[in-house]
Short mmCIF file of C-alpha atoms in Angstrom, two decimals:
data_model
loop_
_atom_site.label_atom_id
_atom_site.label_comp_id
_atom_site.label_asym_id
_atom_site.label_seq_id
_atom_site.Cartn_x
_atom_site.Cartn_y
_atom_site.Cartn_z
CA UNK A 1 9.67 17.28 10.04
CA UNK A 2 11.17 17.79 13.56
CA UNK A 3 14.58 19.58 13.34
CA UNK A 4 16.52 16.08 14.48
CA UNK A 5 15.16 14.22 11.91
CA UNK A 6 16.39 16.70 9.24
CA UNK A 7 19.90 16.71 10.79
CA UNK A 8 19.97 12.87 10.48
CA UNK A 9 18.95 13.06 6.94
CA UNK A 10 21.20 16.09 6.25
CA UNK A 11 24.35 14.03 7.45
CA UNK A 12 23.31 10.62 6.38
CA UNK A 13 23.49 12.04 2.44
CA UNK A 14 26.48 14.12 3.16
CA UNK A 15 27.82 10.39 4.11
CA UNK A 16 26.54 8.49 1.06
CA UNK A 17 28.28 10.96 -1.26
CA UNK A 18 31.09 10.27 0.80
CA UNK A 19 30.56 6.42 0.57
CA UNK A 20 29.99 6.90 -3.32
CA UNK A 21 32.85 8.88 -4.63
CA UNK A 22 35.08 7.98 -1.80
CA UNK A 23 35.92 11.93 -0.46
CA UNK A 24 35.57 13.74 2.95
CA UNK A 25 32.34 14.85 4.00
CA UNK A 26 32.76 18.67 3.39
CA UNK A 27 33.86 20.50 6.95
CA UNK A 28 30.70 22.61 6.57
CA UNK A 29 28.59 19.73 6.52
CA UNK A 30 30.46 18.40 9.40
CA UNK A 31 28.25 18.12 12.55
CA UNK A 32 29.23 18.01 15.70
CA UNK A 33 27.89 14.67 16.35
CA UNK A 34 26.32 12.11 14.94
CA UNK A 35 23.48 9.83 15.82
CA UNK A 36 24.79 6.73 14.51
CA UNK A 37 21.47 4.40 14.70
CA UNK A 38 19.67 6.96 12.93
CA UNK A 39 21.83 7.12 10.34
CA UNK A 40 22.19 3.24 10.20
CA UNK A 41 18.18 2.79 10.01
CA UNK A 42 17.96 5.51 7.36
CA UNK A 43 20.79 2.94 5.57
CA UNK A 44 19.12 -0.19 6.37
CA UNK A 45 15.76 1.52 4.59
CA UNK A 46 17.26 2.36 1.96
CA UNK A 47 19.97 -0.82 1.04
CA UNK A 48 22.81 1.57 1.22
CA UNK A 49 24.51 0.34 4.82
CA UNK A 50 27.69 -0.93 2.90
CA UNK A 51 28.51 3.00 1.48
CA UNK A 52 27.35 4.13 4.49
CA UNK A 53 30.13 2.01 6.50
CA UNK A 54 32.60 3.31 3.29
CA UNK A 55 32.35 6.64 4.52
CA UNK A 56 33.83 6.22 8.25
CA UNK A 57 37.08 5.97 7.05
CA UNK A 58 36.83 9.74 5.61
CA UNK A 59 35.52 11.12 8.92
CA UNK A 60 37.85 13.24 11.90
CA UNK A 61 38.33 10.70 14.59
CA UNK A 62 35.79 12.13 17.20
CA UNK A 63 32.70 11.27 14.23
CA UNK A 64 33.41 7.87 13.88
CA UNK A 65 30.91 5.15 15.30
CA UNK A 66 32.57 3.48 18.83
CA UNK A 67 31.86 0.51 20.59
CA UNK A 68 28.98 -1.65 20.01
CA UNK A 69 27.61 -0.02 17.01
CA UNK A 70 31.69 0.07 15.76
CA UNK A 71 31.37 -3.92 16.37
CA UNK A 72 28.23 -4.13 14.12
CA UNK A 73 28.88 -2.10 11.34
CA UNK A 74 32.32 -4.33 10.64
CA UNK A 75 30.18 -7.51 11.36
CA UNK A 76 28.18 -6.35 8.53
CA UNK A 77 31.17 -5.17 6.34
CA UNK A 78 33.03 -8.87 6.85
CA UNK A 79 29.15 -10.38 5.73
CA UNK A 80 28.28 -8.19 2.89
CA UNK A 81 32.05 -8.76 1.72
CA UNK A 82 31.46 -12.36 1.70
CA UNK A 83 27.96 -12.63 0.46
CA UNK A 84 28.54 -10.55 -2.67
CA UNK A 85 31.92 -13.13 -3.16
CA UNK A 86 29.22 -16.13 -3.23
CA UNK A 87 26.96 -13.98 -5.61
CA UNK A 88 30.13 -13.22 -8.10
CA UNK A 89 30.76 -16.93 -7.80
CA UNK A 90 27.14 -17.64 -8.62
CA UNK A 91 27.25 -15.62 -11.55
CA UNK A 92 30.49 -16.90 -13.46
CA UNK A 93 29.01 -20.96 -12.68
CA UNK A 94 25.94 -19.95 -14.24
CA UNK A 95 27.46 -18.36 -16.88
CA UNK A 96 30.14 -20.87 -17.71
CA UNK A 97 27.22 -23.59 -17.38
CA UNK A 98 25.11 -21.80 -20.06
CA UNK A 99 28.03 -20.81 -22.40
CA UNK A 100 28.83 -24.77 -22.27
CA UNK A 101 25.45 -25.06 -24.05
CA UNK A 102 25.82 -22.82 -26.25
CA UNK A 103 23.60 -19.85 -24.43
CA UNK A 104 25.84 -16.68 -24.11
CA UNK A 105 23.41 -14.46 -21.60
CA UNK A 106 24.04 -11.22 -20.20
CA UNK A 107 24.46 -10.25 -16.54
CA UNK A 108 21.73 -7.31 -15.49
CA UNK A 109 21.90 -4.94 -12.95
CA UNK A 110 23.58 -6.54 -9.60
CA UNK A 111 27.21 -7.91 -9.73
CA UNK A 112 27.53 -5.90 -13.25
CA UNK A 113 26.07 -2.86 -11.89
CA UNK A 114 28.57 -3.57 -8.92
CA UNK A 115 31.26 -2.71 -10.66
CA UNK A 116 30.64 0.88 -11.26
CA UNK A 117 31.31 2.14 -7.24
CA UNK A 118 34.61 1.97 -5.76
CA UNK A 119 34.61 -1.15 -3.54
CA UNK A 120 32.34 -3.40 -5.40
CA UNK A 121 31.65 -5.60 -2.77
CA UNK A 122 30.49 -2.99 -0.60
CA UNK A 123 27.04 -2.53 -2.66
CA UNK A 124 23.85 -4.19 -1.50
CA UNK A 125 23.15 -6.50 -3.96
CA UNK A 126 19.73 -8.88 -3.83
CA UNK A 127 19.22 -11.70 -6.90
CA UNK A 128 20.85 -11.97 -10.31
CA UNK A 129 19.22 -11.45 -13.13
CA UNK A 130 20.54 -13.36 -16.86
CA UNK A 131 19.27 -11.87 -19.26
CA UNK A 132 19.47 -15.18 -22.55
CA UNK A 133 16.43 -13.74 -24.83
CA UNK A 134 13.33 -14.95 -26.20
CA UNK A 135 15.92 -17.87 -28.62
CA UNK A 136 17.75 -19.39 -26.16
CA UNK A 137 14.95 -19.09 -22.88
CA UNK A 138 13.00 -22.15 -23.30
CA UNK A 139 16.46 -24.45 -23.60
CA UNK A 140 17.93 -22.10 -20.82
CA UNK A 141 14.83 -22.67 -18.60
CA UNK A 142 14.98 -26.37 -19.34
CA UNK A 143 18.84 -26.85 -19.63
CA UNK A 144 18.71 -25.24 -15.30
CA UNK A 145 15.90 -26.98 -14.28
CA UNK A 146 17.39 -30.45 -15.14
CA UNK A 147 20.55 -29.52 -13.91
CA UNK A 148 18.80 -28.24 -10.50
CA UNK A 149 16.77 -31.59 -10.46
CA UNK A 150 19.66 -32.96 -8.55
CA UNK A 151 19.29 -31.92 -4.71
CA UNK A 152 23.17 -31.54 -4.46
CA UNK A 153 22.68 -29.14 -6.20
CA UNK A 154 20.39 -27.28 -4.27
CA UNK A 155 17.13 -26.42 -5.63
CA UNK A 156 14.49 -24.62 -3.50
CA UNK A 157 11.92 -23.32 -5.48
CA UNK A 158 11.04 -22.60 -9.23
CA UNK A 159 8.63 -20.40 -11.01
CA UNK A 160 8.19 -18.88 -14.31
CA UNK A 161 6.35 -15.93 -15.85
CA UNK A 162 5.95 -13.72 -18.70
CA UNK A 163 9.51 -12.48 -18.27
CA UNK A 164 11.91 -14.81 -16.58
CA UNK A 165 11.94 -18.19 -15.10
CA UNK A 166 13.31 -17.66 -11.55
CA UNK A 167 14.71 -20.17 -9.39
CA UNK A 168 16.68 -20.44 -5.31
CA UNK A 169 20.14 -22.10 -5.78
CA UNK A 170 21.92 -22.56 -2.39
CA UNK A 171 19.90 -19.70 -0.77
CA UNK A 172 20.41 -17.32 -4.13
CA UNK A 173 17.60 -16.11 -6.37
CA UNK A 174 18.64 -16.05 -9.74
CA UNK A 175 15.95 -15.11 -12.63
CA UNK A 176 16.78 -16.06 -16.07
CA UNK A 177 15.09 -13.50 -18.48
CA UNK A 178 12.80 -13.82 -21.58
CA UNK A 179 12.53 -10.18 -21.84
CA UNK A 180 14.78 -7.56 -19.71
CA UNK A 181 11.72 -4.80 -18.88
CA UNK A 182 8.70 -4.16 -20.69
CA UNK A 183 6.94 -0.79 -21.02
CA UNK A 184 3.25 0.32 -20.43
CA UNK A 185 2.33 1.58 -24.03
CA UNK A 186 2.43 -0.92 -27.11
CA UNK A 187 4.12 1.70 -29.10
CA UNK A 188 6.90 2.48 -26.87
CA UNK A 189 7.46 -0.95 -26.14
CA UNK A 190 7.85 -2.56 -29.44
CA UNK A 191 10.62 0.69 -29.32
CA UNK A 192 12.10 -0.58 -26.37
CA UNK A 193 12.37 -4.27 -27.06
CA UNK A 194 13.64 -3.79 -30.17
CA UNK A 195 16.51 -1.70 -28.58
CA UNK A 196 16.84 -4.33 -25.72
CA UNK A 197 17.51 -7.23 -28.06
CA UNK A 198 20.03 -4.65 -30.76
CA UNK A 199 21.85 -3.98 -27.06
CA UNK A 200 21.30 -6.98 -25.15
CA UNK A 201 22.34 -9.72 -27.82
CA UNK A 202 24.13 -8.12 -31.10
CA UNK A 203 26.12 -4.86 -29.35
CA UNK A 204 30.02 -4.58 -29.60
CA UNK A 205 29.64 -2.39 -27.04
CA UNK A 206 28.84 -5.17 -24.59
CA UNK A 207 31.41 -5.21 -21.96
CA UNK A 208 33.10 -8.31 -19.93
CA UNK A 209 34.38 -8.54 -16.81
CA UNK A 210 36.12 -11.64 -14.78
CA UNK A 211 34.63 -13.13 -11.84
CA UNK A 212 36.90 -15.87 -10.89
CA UNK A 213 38.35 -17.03 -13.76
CA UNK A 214 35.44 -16.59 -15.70
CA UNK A 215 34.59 -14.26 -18.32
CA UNK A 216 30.98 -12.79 -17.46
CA UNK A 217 29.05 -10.73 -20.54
CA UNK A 218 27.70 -7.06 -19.32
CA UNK A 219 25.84 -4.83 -21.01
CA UNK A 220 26.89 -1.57 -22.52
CA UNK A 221 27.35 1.71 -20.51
CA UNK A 222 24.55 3.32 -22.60
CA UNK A 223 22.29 0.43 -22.38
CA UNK A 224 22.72 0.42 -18.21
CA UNK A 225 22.02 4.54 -17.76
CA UNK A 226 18.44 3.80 -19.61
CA UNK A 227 18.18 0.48 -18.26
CA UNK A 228 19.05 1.09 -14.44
CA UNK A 229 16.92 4.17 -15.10
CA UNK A 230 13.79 2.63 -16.39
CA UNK A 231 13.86 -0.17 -13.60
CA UNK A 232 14.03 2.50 -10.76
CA UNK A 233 11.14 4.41 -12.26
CA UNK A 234 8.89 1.49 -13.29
CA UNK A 235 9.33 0.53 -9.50
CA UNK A 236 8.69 3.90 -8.36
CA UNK A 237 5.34 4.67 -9.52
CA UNK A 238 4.07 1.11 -9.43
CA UNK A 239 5.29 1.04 -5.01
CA UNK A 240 8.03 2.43 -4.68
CA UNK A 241 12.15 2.36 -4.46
CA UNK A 242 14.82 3.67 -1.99
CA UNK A 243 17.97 5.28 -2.65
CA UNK A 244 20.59 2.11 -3.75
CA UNK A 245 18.58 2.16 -7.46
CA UNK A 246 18.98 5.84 -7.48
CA UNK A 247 22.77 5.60 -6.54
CA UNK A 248 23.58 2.99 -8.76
CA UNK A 249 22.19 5.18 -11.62
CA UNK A 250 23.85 7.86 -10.37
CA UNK A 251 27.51 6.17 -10.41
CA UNK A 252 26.97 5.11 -13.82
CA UNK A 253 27.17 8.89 -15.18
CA UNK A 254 29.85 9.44 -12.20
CA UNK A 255 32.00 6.60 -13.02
CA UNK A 256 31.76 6.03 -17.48
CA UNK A 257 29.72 9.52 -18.34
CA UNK A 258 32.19 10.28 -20.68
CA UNK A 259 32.14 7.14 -22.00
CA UNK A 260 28.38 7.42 -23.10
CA UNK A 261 27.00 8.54 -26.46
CA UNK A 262 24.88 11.37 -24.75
CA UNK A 263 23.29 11.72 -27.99
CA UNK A 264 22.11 8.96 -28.93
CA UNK A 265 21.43 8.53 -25.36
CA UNK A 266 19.04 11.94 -25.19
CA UNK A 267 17.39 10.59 -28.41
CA UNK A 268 16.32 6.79 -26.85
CA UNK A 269 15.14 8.93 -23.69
CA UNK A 270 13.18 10.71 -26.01
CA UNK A 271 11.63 7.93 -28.18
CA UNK A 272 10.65 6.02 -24.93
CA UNK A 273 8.88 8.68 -23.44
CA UNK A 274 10.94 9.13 -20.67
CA UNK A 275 12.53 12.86 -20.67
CA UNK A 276 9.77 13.97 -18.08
CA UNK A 277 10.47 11.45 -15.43
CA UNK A 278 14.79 11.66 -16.28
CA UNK A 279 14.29 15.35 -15.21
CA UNK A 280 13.10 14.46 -11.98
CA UNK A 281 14.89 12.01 -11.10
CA UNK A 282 18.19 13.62 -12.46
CA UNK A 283 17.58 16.34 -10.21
CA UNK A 284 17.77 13.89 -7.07
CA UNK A 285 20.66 13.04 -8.97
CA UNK A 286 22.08 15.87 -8.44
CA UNK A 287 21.11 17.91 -5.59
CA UNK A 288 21.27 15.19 -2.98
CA UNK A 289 23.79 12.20 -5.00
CA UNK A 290 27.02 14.57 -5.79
CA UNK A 291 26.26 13.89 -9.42
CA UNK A 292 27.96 16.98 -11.30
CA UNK A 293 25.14 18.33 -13.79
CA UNK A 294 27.77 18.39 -16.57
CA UNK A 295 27.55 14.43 -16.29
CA UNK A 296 24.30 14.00 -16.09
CA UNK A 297 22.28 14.55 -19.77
CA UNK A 298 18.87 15.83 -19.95
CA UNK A 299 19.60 17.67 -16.30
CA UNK A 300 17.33 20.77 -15.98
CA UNK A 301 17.33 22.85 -12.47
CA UNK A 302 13.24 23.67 -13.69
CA UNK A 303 12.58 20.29 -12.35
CA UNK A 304 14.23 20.45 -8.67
CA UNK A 305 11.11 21.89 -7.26
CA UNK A 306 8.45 18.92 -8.30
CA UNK A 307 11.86 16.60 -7.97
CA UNK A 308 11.41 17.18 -4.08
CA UNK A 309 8.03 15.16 -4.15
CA UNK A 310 9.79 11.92 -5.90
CA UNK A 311 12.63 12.63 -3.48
CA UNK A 312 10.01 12.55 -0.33
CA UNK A 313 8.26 9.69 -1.32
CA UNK A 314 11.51 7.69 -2.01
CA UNK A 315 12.65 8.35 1.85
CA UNK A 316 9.25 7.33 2.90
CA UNK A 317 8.92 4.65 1.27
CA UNK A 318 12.34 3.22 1.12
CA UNK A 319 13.19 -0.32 -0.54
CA UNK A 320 10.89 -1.01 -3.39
CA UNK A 321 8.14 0.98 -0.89
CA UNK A 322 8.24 -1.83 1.89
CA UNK A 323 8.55 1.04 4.44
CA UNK A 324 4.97 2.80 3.12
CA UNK A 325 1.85 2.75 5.50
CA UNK A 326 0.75 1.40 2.00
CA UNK A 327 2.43 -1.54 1.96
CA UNK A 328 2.42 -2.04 5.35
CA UNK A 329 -1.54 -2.29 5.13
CA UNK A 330 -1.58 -4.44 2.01
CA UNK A 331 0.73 -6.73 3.66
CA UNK A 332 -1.57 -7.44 6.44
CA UNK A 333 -4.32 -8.72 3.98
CA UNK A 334 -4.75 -11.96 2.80
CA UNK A 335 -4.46 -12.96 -0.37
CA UNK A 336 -7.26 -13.33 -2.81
CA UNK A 337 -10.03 -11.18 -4.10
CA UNK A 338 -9.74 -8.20 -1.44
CA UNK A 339 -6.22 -8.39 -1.70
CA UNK A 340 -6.08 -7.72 -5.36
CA UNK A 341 -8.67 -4.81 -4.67
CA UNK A 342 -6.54 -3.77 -1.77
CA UNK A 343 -3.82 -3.70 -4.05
CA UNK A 344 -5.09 -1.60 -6.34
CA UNK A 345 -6.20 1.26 -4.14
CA UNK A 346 -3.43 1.78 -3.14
CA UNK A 347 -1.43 1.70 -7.04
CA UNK A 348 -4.32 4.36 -7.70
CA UNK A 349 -2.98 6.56 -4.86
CA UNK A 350 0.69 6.00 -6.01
CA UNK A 351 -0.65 7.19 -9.75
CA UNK A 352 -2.88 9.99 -8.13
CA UNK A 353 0.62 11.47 -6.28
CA UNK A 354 1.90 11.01 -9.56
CA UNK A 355 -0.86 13.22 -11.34
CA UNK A 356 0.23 16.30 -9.61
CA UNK A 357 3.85 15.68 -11.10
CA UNK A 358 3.64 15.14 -14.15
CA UNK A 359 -0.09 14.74 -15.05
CA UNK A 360 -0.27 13.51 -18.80
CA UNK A 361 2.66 10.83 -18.00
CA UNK A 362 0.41 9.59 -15.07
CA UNK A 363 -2.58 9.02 -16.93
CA UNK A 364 -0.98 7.21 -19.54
CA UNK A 365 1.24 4.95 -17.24
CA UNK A 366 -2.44 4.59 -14.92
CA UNK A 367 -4.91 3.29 -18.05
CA UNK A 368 -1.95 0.90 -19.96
CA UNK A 369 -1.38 -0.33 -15.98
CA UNK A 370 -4.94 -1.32 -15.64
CA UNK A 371 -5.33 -2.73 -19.23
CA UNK A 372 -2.18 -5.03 -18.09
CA UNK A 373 -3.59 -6.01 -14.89
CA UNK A 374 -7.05 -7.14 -16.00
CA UNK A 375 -5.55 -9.06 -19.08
CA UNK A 376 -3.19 -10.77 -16.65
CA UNK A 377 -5.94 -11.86 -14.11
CA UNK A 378 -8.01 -13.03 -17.41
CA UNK A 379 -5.08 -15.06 -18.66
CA UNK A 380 -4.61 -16.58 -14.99
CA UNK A 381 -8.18 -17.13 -14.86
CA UNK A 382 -8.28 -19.23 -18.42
CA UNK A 383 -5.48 -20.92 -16.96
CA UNK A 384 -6.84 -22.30 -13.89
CA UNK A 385 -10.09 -23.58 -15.61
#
C-alpha cells in the first residue's frame, strides 16, 4: 500500500472516531494536511460521509475542507438531514397505521439504530425494516398492500420472500419482516428464533422512542449488540460490508454498554456460535472504532492479528462488498444460469478467505450455505412449473 494511501486511511479513522464520539482528533494524529477527496471517497465507500462531515467542527482551522469541497460536504449535510426527517416520518405513519390494526411491530436497525450516535440524523441510513412476526405478517402484508393499492399513495414496487414482504412508498423501501435473521445451522437457528420472537415480541426491555408525535417500538439494547452484530457478519462472509454496520455496532457498547446484561449477553454469543467471529470483529472494534475494551464483552487482543484480514477486506470491499473486483465482475453478467454459477465462485472465494480465519466456522457456514442455496433454487424451480 503506497505511503499516501495509508495516510488517507490513517486520518480518515482518526476522523470517524471523531465523528462518533464527538472529540478532537488527537494532536498526534494531527497531519499537516489533509486530502479531503480522499477522505470523502473512503466515506462515500463506506456510508459514513455524515460522521465524517461531524468531525470538521473538532478540527484547528487550517484542517478544515475550503471552498468547493466546503460547499459539498454542507449540501450533503442539509440532504442527509432532511432525508433521514422523511425516513423518521415514514416510520411513525407506518407504525401508527399498523398499531390502528391491531399489529404492534418493531423498528430494526435504521432510524432505531440512529439513535445511538450523537446527531442522529447525521447517520447513513438506507430502508426500514418492521419487524410484526410470523402472527401478524400475512394481515400486515395484506393490511399495506391494500392500503398502497391507491396510487396517492405511492406504490412502486412489491415483493415478498421467505422473510419479509418489501415494498417502495414515495421513493422509500420499507420491508415488513416474517422473521428478523435466520442462521445457517438448524440447531442454532431454532436457538436464535426462539430468542428473536422472546426479544422481538414479549420483552419489557423493548424500548420506545417518539418520532413526531408518535410512539415507535425498538428493540432492547441486548437484543441490538447481537442483532446489529449478526447482520454485519452474515453480510460479511456472504459479500461483504463497510464500516457504517461496524460503527453502528460499535456505538451500541459506546453509547448503553453499561446498560447491557454482559452475561447473559456472553452466554447467547455463546449458544449461537458466534464467540469466534465477535473476537474479530471486536478487535476492529477496538483498535480502529475508539471502542474502550472495558465496553466491549468477549474482547480478546489474541484476535487483533487475524482481525487485520476482516479489517482489509471490509476497506476493500466497502458497502455490502459493492466496491470488490468480485462484485464488480458478477455485476457485469447477466442473469440466469451463468450468473448463479458466477455467483457462486465467487461466495466460494469469500468462504475460502474465510478458511484461513477461522477454519471450522468456515466450513460450517460454506456446506449449510450451499444446502440453502440449492433448496431455494429447487423451491423456485417447483414454483415456476
Amino acid at each position: 500500500m503506497a505511503t499516501q494511501d495509508t495516510e488517507n486511511i490513517d486520518i480518515f479513522f482518526s476522523l470517524l472516531r471523531s465523528g462518533m464520539y464527538g472529540i478532537p482528533v488527537p494532536e498526534s494524529e494531527l497531519p499537516e494536511y489533509i486530502d479531503w477527496e480522499a477522505v470523502l471517497r473512503l466515506a462515500k465507500k463506506h456510508v459514513v460521509t455524515g460522521i465524517i462531515i461531524e468531525s470538521v467542527q473538532f478540527l484547528p482551522e487550517r484542517l478544515r475542507p475550503t471552498g468547493d469541497i466546503s460547499v459539498r460536504i454542507n449540501r450533503f449535510a442539509l440532504g442527509l438531514f432532511r432525508t433521514n426527517i422523511i425516513l423518521d416520518n415514514a416510520v411513525a405513519r407506518l407504525s401508527s397505521f399498523l398499531r390502528q390494526h391491531g399489529i404492534e411491530g418493531v423498528v430494526l436497525k435504521g432510524q432505531g439504530v440512529a439513535r445511538y450516535y450523537r446527531v442522529p440524523q447525521m447517520r447513513q441510513s438506507g430502508d426500514i425494516d418492521f419487524y410484526v412476526g410470523k402472527e401478524h405478517y400475512e394481515k400486515a402484508a395484506e393490511l399495506c398492500r391494500e392500503y398502497l393499492s391507491d396510487d396517492k399513495n405511492g406504490i412502486e414496487e412489491c415483493h415478498a420472500d421467505e422473510q419479509h414482504f418489501g415494498f417502495d412508498m414515495g421513493g422509500i423501501r420499507i420491508e415488513l419482516h416474517r422473521l428478523a435473521s435466520k442462521m445457517f445451522s438448524p440447531v442454532l437457528n431454532r436457538r436464535f428464533q426462539a430468542w428473536v420472537i422472546d426479544q422481538l415480541e414479549h420483552s419489557s426491555e423493548r424500548r420506545t422512542v417518539i418520532l413526531g408525535d408518535t410512539e415507535v417500538l425498538l428493540p432492547s439494547y441486548d437484543f441490538d449488540a447481537i442483532y446489529i452484530f449478526y447482520h454485519a457478519w452474515r453480510h460479511y462472509i456472504e459479500g461483504g460490508i463497510g464500516l457504517r454496520q461496524v460503527c453502528d455496532w460499535a456505538m451500541i457498547f459506546h453509547s448503553h454498554g453499561s446498560d447491557i446484561d454482559t452475561v447473559r449477553l456472553k452466554r447467547n454469543i455463546r449458544r449461537f456460535g458466534l464467540t469466534k467471529a465477535w473476537r474479530l470483529f471486536a478487535c476492529v472494534a477496538v483498535s480502529h472504532l475508539g471502542v474502550s475494551p472495558e465496553k466491549m464483552p468477549l474482547y480478546d487482543p489474541a484476535f487483533l492479528r487475524k482481525s487485520r484480514k476482516v479489517l482489509e477486506k471490509i476497506m476493500d470491499g466497502g458497502n455490502f462488498g459493492y466496491y470488490s473486483e468480485a462484485y464488480i465482475r458478477t455485476r457485469k453478467k447477466a442473469y440466469g444460469f451463468s450468473y448463479g454459477i458466477f455467483k457462486l465462485i465467487n461466495k466460494t472465494g469469500n468462504f475460502i478467505d474465510l478458511f484461513s480465519i477461522i477454519p471450522a466456522e468456515a466450513a460450517s457456514f460454506y456446506l449449510a450455505g450451499l444446502f440453502h442455496g440449492t433448496v431455494s433454487v429447487i423451491k423456485r424451480t417447483i414454483n415456476k412449473s
